[in-house]
PDB file of C-alpha atoms in Angstrom:
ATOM      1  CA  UNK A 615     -20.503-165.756-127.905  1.00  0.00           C
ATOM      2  CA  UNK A 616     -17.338-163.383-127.236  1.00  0.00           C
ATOM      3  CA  UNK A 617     -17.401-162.275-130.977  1.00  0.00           C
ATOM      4  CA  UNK A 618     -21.201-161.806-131.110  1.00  0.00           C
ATOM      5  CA  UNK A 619     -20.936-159.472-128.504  1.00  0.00           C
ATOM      6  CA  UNK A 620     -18.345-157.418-129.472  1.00  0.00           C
ATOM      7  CA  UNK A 621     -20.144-156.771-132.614  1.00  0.00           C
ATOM      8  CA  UNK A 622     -22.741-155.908-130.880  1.00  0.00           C
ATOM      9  CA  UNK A 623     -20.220-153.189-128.913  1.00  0.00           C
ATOM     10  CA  UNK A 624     -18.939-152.490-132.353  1.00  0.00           C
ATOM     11  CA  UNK A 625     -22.610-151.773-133.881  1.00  0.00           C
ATOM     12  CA  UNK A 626     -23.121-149.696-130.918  1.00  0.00           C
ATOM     13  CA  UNK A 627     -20.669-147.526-131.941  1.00  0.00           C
ATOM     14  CA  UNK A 628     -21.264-147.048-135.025  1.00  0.00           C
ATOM     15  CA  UNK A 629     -24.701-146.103-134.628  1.00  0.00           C
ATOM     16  CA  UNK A 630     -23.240-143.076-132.071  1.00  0.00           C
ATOM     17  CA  UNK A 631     -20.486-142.638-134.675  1.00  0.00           C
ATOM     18  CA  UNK A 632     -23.130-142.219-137.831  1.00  0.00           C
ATOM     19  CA  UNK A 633     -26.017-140.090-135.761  1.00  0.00           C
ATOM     20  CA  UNK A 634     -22.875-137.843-134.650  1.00  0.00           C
ATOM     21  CA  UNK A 635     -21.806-137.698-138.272  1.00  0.00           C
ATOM     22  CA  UNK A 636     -25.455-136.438-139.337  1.00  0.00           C
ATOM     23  CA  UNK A 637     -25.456-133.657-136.260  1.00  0.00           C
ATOM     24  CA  UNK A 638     -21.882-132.632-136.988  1.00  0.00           C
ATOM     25  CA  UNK A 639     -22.812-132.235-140.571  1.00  0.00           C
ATOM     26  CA  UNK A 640     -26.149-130.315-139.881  1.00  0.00           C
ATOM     27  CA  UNK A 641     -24.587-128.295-136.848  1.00  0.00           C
ATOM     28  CA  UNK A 642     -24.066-124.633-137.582  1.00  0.00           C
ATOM     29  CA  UNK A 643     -21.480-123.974-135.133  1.00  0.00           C
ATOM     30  CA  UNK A 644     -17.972-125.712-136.925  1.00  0.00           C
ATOM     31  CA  UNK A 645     -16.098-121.999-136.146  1.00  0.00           C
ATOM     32  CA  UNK A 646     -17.188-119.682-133.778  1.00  0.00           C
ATOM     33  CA  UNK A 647     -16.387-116.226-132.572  1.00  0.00           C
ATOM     34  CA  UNK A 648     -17.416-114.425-129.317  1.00  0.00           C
ATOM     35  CA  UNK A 649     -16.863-110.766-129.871  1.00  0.00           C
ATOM     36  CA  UNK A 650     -18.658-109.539-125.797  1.00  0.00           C
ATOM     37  CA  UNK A 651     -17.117-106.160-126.207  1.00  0.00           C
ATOM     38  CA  UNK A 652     -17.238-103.891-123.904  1.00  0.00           C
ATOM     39  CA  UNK A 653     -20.908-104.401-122.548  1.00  0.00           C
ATOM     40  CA  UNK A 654     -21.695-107.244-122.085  1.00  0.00           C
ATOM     41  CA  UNK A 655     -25.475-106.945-122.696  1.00  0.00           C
ATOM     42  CA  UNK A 656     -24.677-106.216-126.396  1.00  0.00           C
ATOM     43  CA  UNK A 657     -22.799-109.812-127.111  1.00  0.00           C
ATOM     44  CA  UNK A 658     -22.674-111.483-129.979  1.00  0.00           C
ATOM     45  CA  UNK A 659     -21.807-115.138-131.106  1.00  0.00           C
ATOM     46  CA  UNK A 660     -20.962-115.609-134.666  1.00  0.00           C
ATOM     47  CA  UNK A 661     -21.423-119.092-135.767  1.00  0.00           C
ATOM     48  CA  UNK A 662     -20.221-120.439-139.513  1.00  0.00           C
ATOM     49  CA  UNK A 663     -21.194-124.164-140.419  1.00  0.00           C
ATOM     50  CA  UNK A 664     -21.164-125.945-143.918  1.00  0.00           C
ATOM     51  CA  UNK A 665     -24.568-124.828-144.713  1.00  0.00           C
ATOM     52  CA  UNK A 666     -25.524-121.865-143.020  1.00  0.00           C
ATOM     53  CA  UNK A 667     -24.009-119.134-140.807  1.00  0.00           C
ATOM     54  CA  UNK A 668     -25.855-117.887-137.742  1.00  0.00           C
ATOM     55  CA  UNK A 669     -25.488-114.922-135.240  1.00  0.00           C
ATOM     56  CA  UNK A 670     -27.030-115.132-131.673  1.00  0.00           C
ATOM     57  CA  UNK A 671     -27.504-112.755-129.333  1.00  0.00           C
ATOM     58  CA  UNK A 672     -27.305-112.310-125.878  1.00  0.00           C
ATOM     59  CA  UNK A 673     -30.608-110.290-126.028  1.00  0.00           C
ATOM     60  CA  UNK A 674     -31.852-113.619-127.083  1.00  0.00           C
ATOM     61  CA  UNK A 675     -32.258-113.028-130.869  1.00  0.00           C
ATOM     62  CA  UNK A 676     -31.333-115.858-133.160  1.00  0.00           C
ATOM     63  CA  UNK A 677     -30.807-115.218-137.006  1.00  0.00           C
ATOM     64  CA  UNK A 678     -29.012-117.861-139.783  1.00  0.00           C
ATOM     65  CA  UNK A 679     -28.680-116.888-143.668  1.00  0.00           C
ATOM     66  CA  UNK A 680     -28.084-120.051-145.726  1.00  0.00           C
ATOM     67  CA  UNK A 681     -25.162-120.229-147.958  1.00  0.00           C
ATOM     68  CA  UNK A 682     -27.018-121.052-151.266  1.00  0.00           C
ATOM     69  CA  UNK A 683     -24.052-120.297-153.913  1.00  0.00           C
ATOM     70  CA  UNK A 684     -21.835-123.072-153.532  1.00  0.00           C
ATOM     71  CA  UNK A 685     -18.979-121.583-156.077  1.00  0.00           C
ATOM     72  CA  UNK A 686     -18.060-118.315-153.813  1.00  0.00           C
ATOM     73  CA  UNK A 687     -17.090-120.771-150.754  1.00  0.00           C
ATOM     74  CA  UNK A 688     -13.986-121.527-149.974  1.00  0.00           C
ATOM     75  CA  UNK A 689     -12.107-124.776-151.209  1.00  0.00           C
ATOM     76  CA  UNK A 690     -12.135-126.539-147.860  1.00  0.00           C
ATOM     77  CA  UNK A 691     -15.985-125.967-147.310  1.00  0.00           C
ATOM     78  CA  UNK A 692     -16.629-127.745-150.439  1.00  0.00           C
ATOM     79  CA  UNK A 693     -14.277-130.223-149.670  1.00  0.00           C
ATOM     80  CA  UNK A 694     -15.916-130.648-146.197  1.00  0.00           C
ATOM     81  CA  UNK A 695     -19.954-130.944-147.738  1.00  0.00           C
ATOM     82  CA  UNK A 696     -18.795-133.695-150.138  1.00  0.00           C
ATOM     83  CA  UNK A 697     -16.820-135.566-147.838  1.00  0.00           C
ATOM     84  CA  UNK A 698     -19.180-135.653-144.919  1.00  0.00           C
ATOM     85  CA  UNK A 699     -22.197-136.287-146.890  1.00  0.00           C
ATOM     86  CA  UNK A 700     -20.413-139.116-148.382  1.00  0.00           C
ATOM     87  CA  UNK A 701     -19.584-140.206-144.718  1.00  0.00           C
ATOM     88  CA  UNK A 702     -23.259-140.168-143.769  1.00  0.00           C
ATOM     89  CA  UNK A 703     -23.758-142.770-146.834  1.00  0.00           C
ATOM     90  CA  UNK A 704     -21.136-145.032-145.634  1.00  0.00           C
ATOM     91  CA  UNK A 705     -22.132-145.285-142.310  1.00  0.00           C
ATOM     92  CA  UNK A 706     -25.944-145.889-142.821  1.00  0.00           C
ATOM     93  CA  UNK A 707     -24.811-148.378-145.375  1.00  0.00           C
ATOM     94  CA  UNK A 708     -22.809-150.273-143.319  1.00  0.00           C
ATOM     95  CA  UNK A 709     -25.223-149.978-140.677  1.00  0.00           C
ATOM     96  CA  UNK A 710     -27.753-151.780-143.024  1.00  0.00           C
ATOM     97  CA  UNK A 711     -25.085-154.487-143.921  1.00  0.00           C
ATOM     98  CA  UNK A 712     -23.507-155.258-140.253  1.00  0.00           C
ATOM     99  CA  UNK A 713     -27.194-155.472-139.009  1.00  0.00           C
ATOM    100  CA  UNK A 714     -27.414-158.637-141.472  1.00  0.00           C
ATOM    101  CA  UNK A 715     -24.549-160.163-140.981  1.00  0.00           C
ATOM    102  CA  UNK A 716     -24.199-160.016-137.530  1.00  0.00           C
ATOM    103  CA  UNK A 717     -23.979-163.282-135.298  1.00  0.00           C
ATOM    104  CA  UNK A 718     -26.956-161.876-133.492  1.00  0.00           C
ATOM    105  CA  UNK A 719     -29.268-161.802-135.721  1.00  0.00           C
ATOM    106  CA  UNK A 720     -31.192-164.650-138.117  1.00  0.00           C
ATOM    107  CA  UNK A 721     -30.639-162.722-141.666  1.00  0.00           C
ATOM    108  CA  UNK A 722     -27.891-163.086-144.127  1.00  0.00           C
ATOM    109  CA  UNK A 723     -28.583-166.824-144.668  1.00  0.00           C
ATOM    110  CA  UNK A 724     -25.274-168.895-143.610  1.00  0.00           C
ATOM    111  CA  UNK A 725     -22.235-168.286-141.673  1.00  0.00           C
ATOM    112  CA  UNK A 726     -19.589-167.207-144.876  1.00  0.00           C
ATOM    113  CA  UNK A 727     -22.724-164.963-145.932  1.00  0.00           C
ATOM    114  CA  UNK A 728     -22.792-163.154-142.662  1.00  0.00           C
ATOM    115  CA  UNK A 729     -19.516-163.177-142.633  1.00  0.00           C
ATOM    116  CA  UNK A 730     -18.815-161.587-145.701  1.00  0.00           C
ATOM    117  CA  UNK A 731     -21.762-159.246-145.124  1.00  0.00           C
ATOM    118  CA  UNK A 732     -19.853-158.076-141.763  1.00  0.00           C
ATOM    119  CA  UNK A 733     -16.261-157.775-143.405  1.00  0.00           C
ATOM    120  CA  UNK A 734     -17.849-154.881-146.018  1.00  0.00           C
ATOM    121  CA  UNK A 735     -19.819-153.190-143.361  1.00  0.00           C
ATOM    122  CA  UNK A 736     -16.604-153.003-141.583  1.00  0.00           C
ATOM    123  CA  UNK A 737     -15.304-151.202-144.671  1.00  0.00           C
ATOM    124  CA  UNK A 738     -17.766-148.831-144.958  1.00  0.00           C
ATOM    125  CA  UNK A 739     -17.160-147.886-141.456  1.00  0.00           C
ATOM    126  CA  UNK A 740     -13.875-147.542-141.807  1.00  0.00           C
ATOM    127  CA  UNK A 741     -14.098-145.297-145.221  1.00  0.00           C
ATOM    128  CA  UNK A 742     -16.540-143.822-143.526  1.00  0.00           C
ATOM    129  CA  UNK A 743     -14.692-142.552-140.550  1.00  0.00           C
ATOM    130  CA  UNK A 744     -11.827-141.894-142.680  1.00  0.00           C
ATOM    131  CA  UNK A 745     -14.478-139.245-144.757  1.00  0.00           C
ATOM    132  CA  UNK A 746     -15.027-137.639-141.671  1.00  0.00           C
ATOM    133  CA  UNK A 747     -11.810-137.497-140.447  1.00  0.00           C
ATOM    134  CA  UNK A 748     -10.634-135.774-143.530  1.00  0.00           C
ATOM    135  CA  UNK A 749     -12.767-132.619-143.659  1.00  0.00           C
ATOM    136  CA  UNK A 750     -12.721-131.898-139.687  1.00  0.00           C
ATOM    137  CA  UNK A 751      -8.532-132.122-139.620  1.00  0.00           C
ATOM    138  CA  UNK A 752      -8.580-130.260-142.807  1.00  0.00           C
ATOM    139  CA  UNK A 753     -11.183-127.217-141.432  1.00  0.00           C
ATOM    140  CA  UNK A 754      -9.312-126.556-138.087  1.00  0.00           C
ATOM    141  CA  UNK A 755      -6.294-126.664-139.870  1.00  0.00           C
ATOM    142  CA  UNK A 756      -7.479-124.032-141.735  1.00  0.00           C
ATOM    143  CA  UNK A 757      -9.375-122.414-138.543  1.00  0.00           C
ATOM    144  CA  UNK A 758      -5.801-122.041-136.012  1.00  0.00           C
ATOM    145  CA  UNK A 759      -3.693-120.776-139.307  1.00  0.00           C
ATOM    146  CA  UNK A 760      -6.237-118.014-139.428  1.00  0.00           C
ATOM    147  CA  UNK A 761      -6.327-117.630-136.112  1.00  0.00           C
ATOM    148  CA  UNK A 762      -2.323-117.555-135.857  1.00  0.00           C
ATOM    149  CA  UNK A 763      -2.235-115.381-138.505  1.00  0.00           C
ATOM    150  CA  UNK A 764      -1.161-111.676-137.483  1.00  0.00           C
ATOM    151  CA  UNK A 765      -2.421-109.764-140.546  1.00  0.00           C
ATOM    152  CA  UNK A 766      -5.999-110.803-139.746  1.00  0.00           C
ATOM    153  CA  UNK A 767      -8.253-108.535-137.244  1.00  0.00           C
ATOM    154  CA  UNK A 768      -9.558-109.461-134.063  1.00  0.00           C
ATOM    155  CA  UNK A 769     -12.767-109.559-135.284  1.00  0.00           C
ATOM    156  CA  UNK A 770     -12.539-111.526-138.162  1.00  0.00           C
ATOM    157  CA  UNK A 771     -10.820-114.537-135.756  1.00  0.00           C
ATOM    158  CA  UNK A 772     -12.858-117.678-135.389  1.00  0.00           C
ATOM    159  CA  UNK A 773     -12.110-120.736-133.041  1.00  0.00           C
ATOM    160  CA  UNK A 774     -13.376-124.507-133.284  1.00  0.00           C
ATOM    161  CA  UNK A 775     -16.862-125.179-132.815  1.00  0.00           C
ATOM    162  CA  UNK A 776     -18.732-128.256-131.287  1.00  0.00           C
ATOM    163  CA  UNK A 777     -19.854-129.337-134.629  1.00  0.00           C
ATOM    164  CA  UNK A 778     -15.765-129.928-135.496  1.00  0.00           C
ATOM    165  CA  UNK A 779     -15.453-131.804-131.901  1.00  0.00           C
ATOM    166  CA  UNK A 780     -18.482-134.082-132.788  1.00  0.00           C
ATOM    167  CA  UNK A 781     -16.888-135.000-136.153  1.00  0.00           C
ATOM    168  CA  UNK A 782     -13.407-135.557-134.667  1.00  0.00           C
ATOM    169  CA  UNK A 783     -15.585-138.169-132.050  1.00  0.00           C
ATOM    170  CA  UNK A 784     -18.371-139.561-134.611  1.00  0.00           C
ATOM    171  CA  UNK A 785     -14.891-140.505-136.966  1.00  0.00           C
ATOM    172  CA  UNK A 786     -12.986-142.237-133.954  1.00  0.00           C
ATOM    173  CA  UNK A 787     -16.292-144.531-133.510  1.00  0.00           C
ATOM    174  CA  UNK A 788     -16.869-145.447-137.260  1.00  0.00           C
ATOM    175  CA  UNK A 789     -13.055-146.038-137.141  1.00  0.00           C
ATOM    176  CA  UNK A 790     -13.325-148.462-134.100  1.00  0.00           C
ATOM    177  CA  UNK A 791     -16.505-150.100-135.097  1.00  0.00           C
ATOM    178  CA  UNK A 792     -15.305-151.157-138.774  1.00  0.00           C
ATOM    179  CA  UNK A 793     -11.499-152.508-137.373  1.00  0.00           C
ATOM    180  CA  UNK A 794     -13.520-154.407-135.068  1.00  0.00           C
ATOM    181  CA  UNK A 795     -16.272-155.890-137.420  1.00  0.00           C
ATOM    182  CA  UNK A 796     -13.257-156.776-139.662  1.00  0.00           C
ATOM    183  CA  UNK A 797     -10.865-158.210-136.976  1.00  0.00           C
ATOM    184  CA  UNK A 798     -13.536-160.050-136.195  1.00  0.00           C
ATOM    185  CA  UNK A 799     -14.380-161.793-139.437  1.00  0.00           C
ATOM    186  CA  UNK A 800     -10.924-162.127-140.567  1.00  0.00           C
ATOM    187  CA  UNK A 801     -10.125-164.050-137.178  1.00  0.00           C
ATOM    188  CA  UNK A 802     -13.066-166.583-138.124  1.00  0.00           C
ATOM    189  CA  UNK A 803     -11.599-167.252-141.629  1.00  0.00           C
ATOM    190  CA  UNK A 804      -8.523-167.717-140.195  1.00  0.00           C
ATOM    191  CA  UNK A 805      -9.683-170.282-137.690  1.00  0.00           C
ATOM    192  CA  UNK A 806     -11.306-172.158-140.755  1.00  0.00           C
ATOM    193  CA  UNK A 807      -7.971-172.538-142.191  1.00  0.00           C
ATOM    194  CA  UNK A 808      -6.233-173.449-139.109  1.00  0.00           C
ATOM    195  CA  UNK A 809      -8.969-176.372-138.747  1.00  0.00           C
ATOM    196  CA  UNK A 810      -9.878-177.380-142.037  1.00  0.00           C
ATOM    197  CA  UNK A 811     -13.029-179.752-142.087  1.00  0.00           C
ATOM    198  CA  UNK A 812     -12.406-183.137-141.435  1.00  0.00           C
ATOM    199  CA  UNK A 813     -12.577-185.060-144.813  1.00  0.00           C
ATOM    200  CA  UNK A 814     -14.568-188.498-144.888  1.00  0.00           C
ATOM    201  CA  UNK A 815     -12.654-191.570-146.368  1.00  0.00           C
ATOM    202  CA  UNK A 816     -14.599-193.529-148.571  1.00  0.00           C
ATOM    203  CA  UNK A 817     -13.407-197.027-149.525  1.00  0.00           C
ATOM    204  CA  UNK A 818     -11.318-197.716-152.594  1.00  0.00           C
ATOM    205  CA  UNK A 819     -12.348-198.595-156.116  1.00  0.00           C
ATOM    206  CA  UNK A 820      -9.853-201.298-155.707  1.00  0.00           C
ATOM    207  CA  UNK A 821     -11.597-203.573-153.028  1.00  0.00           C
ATOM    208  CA  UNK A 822     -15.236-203.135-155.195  1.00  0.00           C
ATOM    209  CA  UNK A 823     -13.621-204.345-158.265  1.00  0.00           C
ATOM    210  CA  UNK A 824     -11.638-206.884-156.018  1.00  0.00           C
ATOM    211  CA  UNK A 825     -15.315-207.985-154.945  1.00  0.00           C
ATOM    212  CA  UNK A 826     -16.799-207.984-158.111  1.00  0.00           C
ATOM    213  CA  UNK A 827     -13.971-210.904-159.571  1.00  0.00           C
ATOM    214  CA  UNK A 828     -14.460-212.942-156.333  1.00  0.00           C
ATOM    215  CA  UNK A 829     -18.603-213.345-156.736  1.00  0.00           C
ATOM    216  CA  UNK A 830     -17.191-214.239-160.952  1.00  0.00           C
ATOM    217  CA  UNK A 831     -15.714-217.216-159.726  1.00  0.00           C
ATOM    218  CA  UNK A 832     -18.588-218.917-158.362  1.00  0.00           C
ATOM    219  CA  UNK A 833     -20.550-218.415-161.228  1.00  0.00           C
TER     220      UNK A 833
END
């Protein structure tokens, strides 16, 4: 009962973990810059995501152009689509597979099915968190060594966004949720070799052909 509810925790968090994923991926806002200048009723907020880049207003004007031309971006934005799109995959696929073989529920057939089933959802979690992980480290990396950089203007200085924050979070649950889902079926296996099934003893060829002289001799 312990295990089935800490898969249930565990599937929990990977649902927050995978819809977090799909905002943090969708989210224009992974570097902004607040340039407020010296009136304040002429602010602007310049926002640059994976797919689009968007300037708001403090008149209340919103605008986005879409990035459409996918060589002219930099290295680490490509990087970033690929990797988190391929984290959304993981996660809804492991979703799909934990929700069978989860003690909880009646699909997946028997125990080692479920079992199994719950071992490579764990996996996908877990290369999915690690697919998120990667691009997020990789674009504020990239974000503070502009930032720290001296030869670059003011202006042209960007600082994290809460698209990068919900990665960084959404990657820590998938992370969490697939150990667990793992540790969990691995400590089942190993309970099944620490008490084997008990074998039944059948009796001996021996005694039935020992039987079969005695009834001879009263033929």
């Amino acid at each position: 009962m312990a295990s089935a509810s800490l898969q249930f925790f565990a599937f929990i968090l990977a649902l927050f973990g995978a819809f977090g994923d799909i905002a943090a991926t969708l989210l224009p806002n992974w570097k902004v810059n607040a340039d407020v200048g010296s009136n304040i009723i002429t602010a602007i907020t310049q926002m640059q995501g994976l797919w689009m880049d968007c300037t708001w207003y403090s008149t209340g004007m919103f605008s986005c152009t879409l990035k459409y031309s996918i060589l002219s971006l930099p290295v680490y934005i490509q990087a970033a689509r690929t990797t988190m799109v391929l984290s959304c995959i993981l996660s809804a696929f492991g979703i799909c597979i934990t929700t069978v073989g989860m003690k909880c529920t009646k699909l997946g057939g028997d125990s080692d099915s479920k079992n199994n089933a719950c071992f490579v959802g764990g996996i996908c979690f877990i290369l999915a968190g690690i697919f998120g992980l990667v691009p997020t480290c990789w674009y504020t990396r990239e974000i503070i060594s502009n930032f720290l950089d001296q030869s670059v203007p003011e202006s042209s200085k960007h600082e994290p966004g809460a698209a990068v924050y919900t990665g960084f979070i959404s990657a820590g649950f998938l992370l969490i949720a697939g150990v667990i889902f793992c540790s969990s079926c691995f400590k089942r296996q190993q309970g099944a070799w620490i008490y084997p099934p008990k074998q039944h003893h059948f009796p001996s060829t021996e005694q039935e052909s020992n039987a079969g002289y005695s009834l001879k001799d009263y033929v």
